[in-house]
Tab-separated table of C-alpha atoms in Angstrom:
chain	number	residue	atom	x	y	z
A	1	MET	CA	0.000	0.000	0.000
A	2	ARG	CA	1.339	3.408	-0.936
A	3	THR	CA	1.596	5.965	1.828
A	4	TYR	CA	1.656	9.745	1.616
A	5	LYS	CA	5.004	9.889	3.494
A	6	ALA	CA	6.514	7.446	1.040
A	7	ASP	CA	5.271	9.590	-1.837
A	8	LEU	CA	6.894	12.658	-0.281
A	9	PHE	CA	10.183	10.834	0.249
A	10	ARG	CA	10.297	9.670	-3.363
A	11	PHE	CA	9.310	13.134	-4.543
A	12	VAL	CA	12.177	14.778	-2.638
A	13	MET	CA	14.679	12.209	-3.944
A	14	LYS	CA	13.525	12.737	-7.517
A	15	LYS	CA	13.164	16.519	-7.259
A	16	GLY	CA	16.814	17.224	-8.016
A	17	ALA	CA	16.736	15.242	-11.234
A	18	PHE	CA	13.385	16.744	-12.173
A	19	PHE	CA	14.635	20.319	-11.971
A	20	LEU	CA	17.886	19.468	-13.757
A	21	LEU	CA	15.764	18.233	-16.643
A	22	TRP	CA	13.583	21.318	-16.269
A	23	SER	CA	16.558	23.662	-16.664
A	24	VAL	CA	17.560	21.861	-19.854
A	25	VAL	CA	14.038	22.132	-21.222
A	26	LEU	CA	13.980	25.872	-20.538
A	27	MET	CA	17.061	26.528	-22.666
A	28	PRO	CA	15.672	26.114	-26.194
A	29	PHE	CA	12.999	28.530	-27.264
A	30	CYS	CA	11.865	29.859	-30.626
A	31	PHE	CA	12.511	33.082	-32.481
A	32	THR	CA	10.515	32.309	-35.623
A	33	THR	CA	7.825	34.488	-37.103
A	34	THR	CA	5.242	31.971	-35.992
A	35	GLY	CA	5.993	33.014	-32.424
A	36	CYS	CA	6.822	29.491	-31.264
A	37	ASN	CA	3.604	27.977	-32.510
A	38	ASP	CA	4.391	24.912	-30.382
A	39	ARG	CA	5.355	26.968	-27.365
A	40	ARG	CA	3.359	24.697	-25.088
A	41	PRO	CA	1.128	21.649	-25.511
A	42	VAL	CA	-2.470	22.409	-26.357
A	43	ALA	CA	-4.414	22.154	-23.114
A	44	ASP	CA	-7.862	23.056	-21.877
A	45	ASP	CA	-6.705	26.557	-20.960
A	46	SER	CA	-4.874	27.203	-24.222
A	47	LEU	CA	-5.778	27.633	-27.862
A	48	SER	CA	-3.411	27.304	-30.804
A	49	VAL	CA	-3.373	28.426	-34.393
A	50	GLU	CA	-2.842	25.597	-36.864
A	51	VAL	CA	-0.518	26.585	-39.705
A	52	ASP	CA	1.304	24.304	-42.115
A	53	SER	CA	4.967	24.609	-43.027
A	54	ASP	CA	4.195	26.539	-46.231
A	55	SER	CA	2.207	29.110	-44.264
A	56	ILE	CA	5.053	29.462	-41.771
A	57	ARG	CA	7.600	29.970	-44.562
A	58	GLU	CA	5.384	32.535	-46.268
A	59	ALA	CA	4.906	34.420	-43.012
A	60	GLU	CA	8.656	34.516	-42.446
A	61	GLU	CA	9.348	35.869	-45.913
A	62	GLN	CA	6.567	38.452	-46.023
A	63	GLY	CA	6.312	39.414	-42.375
A	64	VAL	CA	2.587	38.663	-42.259
A	65	MET	CA	0.458	37.375	-39.420
A	66	PRO	CA	-0.608	33.718	-39.861
A	67	LYS	CA	-4.307	33.337	-40.597
A	68	GLY	CA	-6.403	33.360	-37.442
A	69	ALA	CA	-3.625	34.581	-35.137
A	70	ASP	CA	-5.406	37.888	-34.460
A	71	GLU	CA	-8.329	36.108	-32.793
A	72	LEU	CA	-6.480	35.647	-29.503
A	73	PHE	CA	-3.996	38.145	-28.116
A	74	ASP	CA	-1.554	35.403	-27.097
A	75	ASP	CA	-1.397	33.991	-30.616
A	76	PHE	CA	-0.870	37.463	-32.035
A	77	PHE	CA	1.768	38.390	-29.500
A	78	PHE	CA	3.980	35.343	-29.928
A	79	ASN	CA	4.159	36.186	-33.631
A	80	PHE	CA	4.613	39.910	-32.946
A	81	ALA	CA	7.506	39.318	-30.543
A	82	GLY	CA	9.391	37.027	-32.916
A	83	ASN	CA	9.161	38.787	-36.297
A	84	LYS	CA	10.970	42.094	-36.851
A	85	ARG	CA	9.090	43.085	-39.991
A	86	LEU	CA	5.725	42.123	-38.564
A	87	GLN	CA	6.473	43.959	-35.334
A	88	SER	CA	7.125	47.246	-37.102
A	89	GLN	CA	3.904	46.796	-39.105
A	90	ARG	CA	1.797	46.270	-35.996
A	91	ILE	CA	2.830	49.435	-34.144
A	92	GLN	CA	0.913	52.653	-34.684
A	93	PHE	CA	3.576	55.219	-35.505
A	94	PRO	CA	4.187	57.841	-34.363
A	95	LEU	CA	3.846	55.929	-31.079
A	96	PRO	CA	2.937	58.116	-28.069
A	97	VAL	CA	5.026	57.571	-24.941
A	98	PHE	CA	3.743	58.661	-21.527
A	99	GLU	CA	5.579	59.034	-18.206
A	100	ASN	CA	3.507	59.135	-15.032
A	101	GLY	CA	0.434	60.078	-17.043
A	102	GLU	CA	2.005	62.841	-19.135
A	103	LYS	CA	2.842	62.520	-22.818
A	104	VAL	CA	6.581	63.115	-23.170
A	105	ARG	CA	7.340	62.197	-26.775
A	106	GLN	CA	6.247	60.426	-29.941
A	107	MET	CA	8.405	57.609	-31.253
A	108	GLU	CA	8.903	57.454	-34.989
A	109	LYS	CA	9.233	54.168	-36.857
A	110	LYS	CA	12.963	54.647	-37.441
A	111	GLN	CA	13.481	54.994	-33.666
A	112	TRP	CA	11.939	51.629	-32.829
A	113	ALA	CA	14.333	48.744	-32.115
A	114	MET	CA	13.224	45.108	-32.309
A	115	ASP	CA	11.973	44.023	-28.883
A	116	TYR	CA	11.744	40.317	-28.029
A	117	PHE	CA	10.002	41.138	-24.732
A	118	PHE	CA	10.059	37.986	-22.552
A	119	MET	CA	10.920	35.622	-25.406
A	120	GLU	CA	14.619	35.636	-24.529
A	121	ASP	CA	13.822	34.613	-20.939
A	122	GLY	CA	11.962	31.514	-22.083
A	123	TYR	CA	9.064	32.179	-19.693
A	124	TYR	CA	6.684	34.918	-18.623
A	125	THR	CA	4.600	35.700	-15.553
A	126	LEU	CA	0.954	36.602	-14.955
A	127	ILE	CA	-0.987	37.997	-12.007
A	128	PHE	CA	-4.655	37.257	-11.318
A	129	ASP	CA	-6.997	37.754	-8.370
A	130	ASN	CA	-8.442	34.253	-8.667
A	131	ALA	CA	-8.566	31.142	-10.841
A	132	GLU	CA	-11.690	32.309	-12.701
A	133	GLN	CA	-9.830	35.319	-14.105
A	134	MET	CA	-7.399	32.996	-15.854
A	135	GLU	CA	-10.155	32.011	-18.300
A	136	ILE	CA	-10.048	35.462	-19.908
A	137	VAL	CA	-6.855	34.430	-21.726
A	138	ASN	CA	-9.035	32.448	-24.151
A	139	ASP	CA	-11.704	35.137	-24.596
A	140	THR	CA	-11.863	36.156	-28.277
A	141	SER	CA	-13.983	39.214	-27.401
A	142	VAL	CA	-11.023	40.929	-25.686
A	143	VAL	CA	-10.015	44.004	-27.701
A	144	HIS	CA	-7.748	45.884	-25.267
A	145	VAL	CA	-4.680	44.388	-23.558
A	146	VAL	CA	-1.896	45.906	-21.459
A	147	LEU	CA	1.447	44.114	-21.247
A	148	GLU	CA	3.378	45.168	-18.152
A	149	LYS	CA	7.145	44.911	-17.780
A	150	ILE	CA	7.755	45.253	-14.049
A	151	PHE	CA	11.189	46.254	-12.784
A	152	LEU	CA	11.001	45.099	-9.168
A	153	GLU	CA	14.287	46.568	-7.946
A	154	LYS	CA	13.864	49.888	-9.754
A	155	LYS	CA	10.187	49.934	-8.718
A	156	ASN	CA	9.170	50.997	-12.197
A	157	VAL	CA	6.550	49.623	-14.605
A	158	VAL	CA	6.494	49.953	-18.399
A	159	GLN	CA	3.097	49.258	-19.956
A	160	TYR	CA	2.720	48.366	-23.637
A	161	VAL	CA	-0.852	49.026	-24.715
A	162	PHE	CA	-2.452	46.967	-27.494
A	163	ASP	CA	-5.831	47.462	-29.159
A	164	ASN	CA	-7.633	45.284	-31.673
A	165	ILE	CA	-8.489	47.675	-34.497
A	166	ASP	CA	-10.578	46.386	-37.387
A	167	GLY	CA	-9.648	42.821	-36.518
A	168	LYS	CA	-5.916	43.462	-36.169
A	169	TRP	CA	-3.943	43.808	-32.953
A	170	MET	CA	-1.805	46.960	-32.844
A	171	MET	CA	0.478	48.493	-30.215
A	172	THR	CA	-0.971	51.961	-29.648
A	173	SER	CA	1.030	53.518	-26.784
A	174	ILE	CA	3.654	53.030	-24.077
A	175	HIS	CA	3.253	54.168	-20.469
A	176	GLU	CA	6.023	54.359	-17.870
A	177	ASN	CA	4.948	54.686	-14.242
A	178	GLU	CA	6.325	54.361	-10.742
A	179	MET	CA	5.426	50.983	-9.234
A	180	TYR	CA	3.538	52.535	-6.313
A	181	GLN	CA	0.929	53.733	-8.830
A	182	ASN	CA	0.241	50.170	-9.984
A	183	THR	CA	-2.957	48.427	-8.917
A	184	ASN	CA	-0.890	45.500	-7.607
A	185	ALA	CA	1.664	47.710	-5.816
A	186	SER	CA	1.256	46.093	-2.392
A	187	PHE	CA	1.765	42.594	-3.766
A	188	LEU	CA	4.665	43.648	-6.019
A	189	ASP	CA	6.498	45.225	-3.078
A	190	PHE	CA	6.063	41.988	-1.162
A	191	TYR	CA	7.031	39.750	-4.077
A	192	GLN	CA	10.286	41.631	-4.731
A	193	LYS	CA	11.496	40.689	-1.257
A	194	PHE	CA	9.972	37.205	-1.412
A	195	ALA	CA	11.905	36.403	-4.595
A	196	THR	CA	15.300	37.623	-3.359
A	197	ASP	CA	15.434	37.120	0.418
A	198	SER	CA	15.455	33.441	1.432
A	199	ALA	CA	14.819	34.163	5.123
A	200	PHE	CA	11.883	36.447	4.295
A	201	GLN	CA	10.638	33.860	1.807
A	202	GLN	CA	10.459	31.123	4.416
A	203	HIS	CA	8.870	33.542	6.892
A	204	SER	CA	6.188	34.231	4.266
A	205	ILE	CA	5.100	30.594	4.019
A	206	ASN	CA	1.730	29.868	5.573
A	207	GLU	CA	1.493	27.521	8.566
A	208	PHE	CA	0.279	24.823	6.185
A	209	VAL	CA	0.725	25.047	2.403
A	210	THR	CA	-1.148	22.843	-0.057
A	211	PHE	CA	0.891	21.710	-3.025
A	212	THR	CA	0.533	19.629	-6.160
A	213	ALA	CA	3.640	18.271	-7.848
A	214	PRO	CA	4.692	15.544	-10.296
A	215	ASP	CA	4.331	12.018	-8.963
A	216	PRO	CA	7.862	10.555	-8.610
A	217	ASP	CA	6.489	7.135	-9.598
A	218	ASP	CA	4.355	8.184	-12.563
A	219	ASP	CA	5.314	10.887	-15.049
A	220	PHE	CA	1.667	11.328	-16.041
A	221	SER	CA	0.274	11.781	-12.526
A	222	THR	CA	0.618	14.216	-9.652
A	223	ILE	CA	0.585	14.040	-5.877
A	224	THR	CA	-1.097	16.495	-3.539
A	225	GLY	CA	-0.228	17.189	0.052
A	226	THR	CA	0.656	19.858	2.598
A	227	ILE	CA	3.963	21.170	3.847
A	228	THR	CA	5.087	23.445	6.663
A	229	PRO	CA	7.464	26.438	6.391
A	230	GLU	CA	10.368	24.230	7.496
A	231	GLN	CA	9.782	21.916	4.519
A	232	TRP	CA	9.604	24.730	1.962
A	233	PRO	CA	13.289	24.555	0.857
A	234	MET	CA	12.793	20.905	-0.175
A	235	PHE	CA	9.573	21.416	-2.100
A	236	LYS	CA	9.630	24.940	-3.542
A	237	PRO	CA	9.442	25.319	-7.349
A	238	GLY	CA	12.774	25.474	-9.124
A	239	LEU	CA	11.961	28.816	-10.764
A	240	ILE	CA	10.905	31.888	-8.767
A	241	PRO	CA	11.417	34.864	-11.105
A	242	GLU	CA	13.120	37.969	-9.751
A	243	GLY	CA	14.438	41.288	-11.020
A	244	VAL	CA	12.056	41.761	-13.952
A	245	ILE	CA	8.669	40.080	-14.203
A	246	TRP	CA	5.768	40.477	-16.620
A	247	ASN	CA	2.028	40.745	-16.352
A	248	VAL	CA	-0.642	40.702	-19.039
A	249	ILE	CA	-3.895	42.519	-18.316
A	250	TYR	CA	-6.449	40.995	-20.675
A	251	GLY	CA	-9.232	43.004	-19.090
A	252	GLN	CA	-9.301	41.355	-15.680
A	253	GLN	CA	-10.311	43.805	-12.978
A	254	TYR	CA	-8.098	43.734	-9.899
A	255	VAL	CA	-10.499	44.108	-6.994
A	256	SER	CA	-8.873	41.949	-4.307
A	257	ASP	CA	-6.194	43.349	-2.020
A	258	ASN	CA	-5.998	40.067	-0.127
A	259	GLN	CA	-5.316	37.351	-2.743
A	260	LYS	CA	-3.109	36.991	-5.818
A	261	TYR	CA	-2.438	34.111	-8.206
A	262	PHE	CA	1.136	34.373	-9.495
A	263	VAL	CA	1.621	32.247	-12.605
A	264	VAL	CA	4.863	31.354	-14.419
A	265	ARG	CA	4.459	29.974	-17.954
A	266	GLY	CA	7.078	28.643	-20.329
A	267	VAL	CA	7.385	30.042	-23.845
A	268	ALA	CA	8.319	26.894	-25.757
A	269	ASN	CA	7.493	24.116	-23.320
A	270	GLY	CA	4.789	22.927	-20.947
A	271	LEU	CA	6.200	24.668	-17.884
A	272	GLU	CA	3.557	26.164	-15.592
A	273	ILE	CA	3.883	27.133	-11.944
A	274	GLN	CA	1.007	28.597	-9.957
A	275	MET	CA	1.515	30.192	-6.553
A	276	THR	CA	-1.401	31.474	-4.494
A	277	PHE	CA	-0.729	34.240	-1.989
A	278	ARG	CA	-3.161	35.560	0.597
A	279	LYS	CA	-2.836	38.475	2.955
A	280	LYS	CA	-3.000	37.468	6.605
A	281	GLY	CA	-3.324	40.657	8.615
A	282	LEU	CA	-0.633	42.949	7.207
A	283	ASN	CA	1.498	40.174	5.745
A	284	TRP	CA	1.290	38.220	2.498
A	285	LYS	CA	1.608	34.441	2.832
A	286	LEU	CA	2.060	31.659	0.299
A	287	VAL	CA	-0.860	29.271	0.873
A	288	LYS	CA	-0.763	27.016	-2.186
A	289	PHE	CA	1.430	26.127	-5.142
A	290	ASN	CA	1.405	23.620	-8.011
A	291	TYR	CA	3.654	22.776	-10.913
């Protein structure tokens, strides 16, 4: 008979090998004009655009968006971030740039440099209030999206604004703001320290944390259990982004000051980490994670 303690023991023993493999998987990622069409396996929470090799080759040569990619922002963006010609075509020039709410300049087309955004990192991050908000990623009615590049140490946020105009996604403006002005400022302040200070990180673990992780005995199954703060170093995910993180606002309204879902997603692989934080009194605590 299998026991939960035995599962945990096998999981800890296998964890080192698992994350070594994980680091290898993270290394290769795509820079094609199809935006890594196979960036992650098609799952219930993800849609993909089917294009054949001829369509891919044509897109690369002409700098055009594959058919159907404008329906979902994610499909558009992974093409936009990987194709220099397409990127310049999908920016409304002159592009207005704002700092702390004031327009400071207009960027001409010749001033724009190719930006791979998070593609070079091999992963990106997302912030939601709850699990239900995550469904908006697949909502084809979304016509306004804000991509946030969050500099945790500098406490600065750059927002790239995209609008779907006549069926085509376009970048329409850039906004640079101090982090304290951000809707998620309280959580971002906390997360910056959580990601970089190991003592603070362990102190920010809830008394009991629910986790789901790969089953060490079955690559296609998972195990679920609880850990205490003392066990956190053995079980924590192998990737906790720091320095610069990203967030995509698909239209979700941030109304909760007491709970945040922090999601890490791979660009060209099936990596996904979800960490749930809740505010207990004045302090944020990690209460659940899965990967």
